């Protein structure tokens, strides 16, 4: 398969600090999302924000979060944090449903500085295209068709951010 290469210029560093946010994905949140009643509680957001703030305090350059970890309604908040703190954040969002099909997506918020003064952020995303038998059963339980198995929308790409090569790939 061809891999598209997307380059985002930034300030190259000799060393980067990578943070791995090791947190449990609550299956109740998955179920609520599938049923159309996502958990968007302030308690949930505050817990996640606390973990992100710890990464900011530790000067993390690249933060990696679990698959299916965040509601897609919070993407804008994550992009703002990435832009404001110039910290790349890779995260999975809860399944997104569109026209009766559902998909699992990985997002990458990749910050950069434009004209030496404007803090910006590129948001890249791709659907998962290989699901485990357990995931398929979970979606089938709710009579959902998986859209990530469509070759046209599940393309691979590589992002080059600050001379770091990142290939987003989801696995369960």
Short mmCIF file of C-alpha atoms in Angstrom, two decimals, residues 28-110:
data_model
loop_
_atom_site.label_atom_id
_atom_site.label_comp_id
_atom_site.label_asym_id
_atom_site.label_seq_id
_atom_site.Cartn_x
_atom_site.Cartn_y
_atom_site.Cartn_z
CA UNK A 28 -19.49 2.08 30.23
CA UNK A 29 -18.37 5.19 28.34
CA UNK A 30 -18.14 3.10 25.15
CA UNK A 31 -21.66 1.77 25.69
CA UNK A 32 -23.06 5.23 26.45
CA UNK A 33 -21.46 6.56 23.24
CA UNK A 34 -22.92 3.74 21.14
CA UNK A 35 -26.35 4.39 22.67
CA UNK A 36 -26.08 8.08 21.78
CA UNK A 37 -25.68 9.30 25.37
CA UNK A 38 -21.96 10.05 25.75
CA UNK A 39 -20.40 10.71 29.13
CA UNK A 40 -19.45 14.40 28.81
CA UNK A 41 -19.39 15.00 32.56
CA UNK A 42 -17.18 17.68 34.05
CA UNK A 43 -15.75 15.04 36.42
CA UNK A 44 -14.52 12.99 33.47
CA UNK A 45 -13.06 16.06 31.74
CA UNK A 46 -11.38 17.25 34.96
CA UNK A 47 -9.73 13.84 35.45
CA UNK A 48 -8.35 13.89 31.90
CA UNK A 49 -7.27 17.53 32.22
CA UNK A 50 -5.40 16.68 35.43
CA UNK A 51 -3.40 14.03 33.55
CA UNK A 52 -2.70 16.41 30.64
CA UNK A 53 -1.59 19.14 33.06
CA UNK A 54 0.89 16.69 34.58
CA UNK A 55 2.38 16.18 31.11
CA UNK A 56 2.58 19.96 30.64
CA UNK A 57 4.33 20.36 34.01
CA UNK A 58 6.85 17.71 32.95
CA UNK A 59 7.51 19.52 29.64
CA UNK A 60 6.36 16.59 27.52
CA UNK A 61 6.79 17.21 23.78
CA UNK A 62 4.65 14.29 22.55
CA UNK A 63 1.76 12.89 24.62
CA UNK A 64 0.18 9.59 23.59
CA UNK A 65 -3.25 8.65 24.93
CA UNK A 66 -5.20 5.39 24.65
CA UNK A 67 -7.47 4.34 21.83
CA UNK A 68 -11.18 5.22 22.25
CA UNK A 69 -10.25 7.47 25.19
CA UNK A 70 -11.90 10.82 24.52
CA UNK A 71 -15.33 11.93 23.35
CA UNK A 72 -15.04 13.62 19.95
CA UNK A 73 -16.83 16.63 21.43
CA UNK A 74 -13.57 17.42 23.25
CA UNK A 75 -11.30 17.45 20.19
CA UNK A 76 -11.36 21.26 20.08
CA UNK A 77 -10.13 21.40 23.70
CA UNK A 78 -7.25 19.01 22.94
CA UNK A 79 -6.24 21.00 19.84
CA UNK A 80 -6.18 24.21 21.92
CA UNK A 81 -4.00 22.58 24.58
CA UNK A 82 -1.65 21.26 21.88
CA UNK A 83 -1.42 24.66 20.21
CA UNK A 84 -1.03 26.69 23.41
CA UNK A 85 1.63 24.41 24.91
CA UNK A 86 3.27 23.29 21.64
CA UNK A 87 2.84 19.67 22.73
CA UNK A 88 1.89 17.06 20.13
CA UNK A 89 -0.98 14.89 21.33
CA UNK A 90 -2.00 11.58 19.79
CA UNK A 91 -5.32 10.26 21.04
CA UNK A 92 -8.17 7.95 20.21
CA UNK A 93 -11.76 9.14 20.20
CA UNK A 94 -14.80 7.14 21.11
CA UNK A 95 -16.55 5.57 18.12
CA UNK A 96 -18.02 8.06 15.67
CA UNK A 97 -21.28 7.13 14.02
CA UNK A 98 -22.29 8.50 10.65
CA UNK A 99 -25.16 7.32 8.45
CA UNK A 100 -25.63 4.10 10.41
CA UNK A 101 -21.96 3.14 10.31
CA UNK A 102 -19.54 3.46 13.19
CA UNK A 103 -15.78 3.86 13.24
CA UNK A 104 -12.90 4.06 15.63
CA UNK A 105 -10.56 7.00 14.91
CA UNK A 106 -7.07 8.04 15.90
CA UNK A 107 -6.33 11.77 16.07
CA UNK A 108 -3.04 13.65 16.04
CA UNK A 109 -2.79 17.26 17.15
CA UNK A 110 0.58 18.47 15.84
#
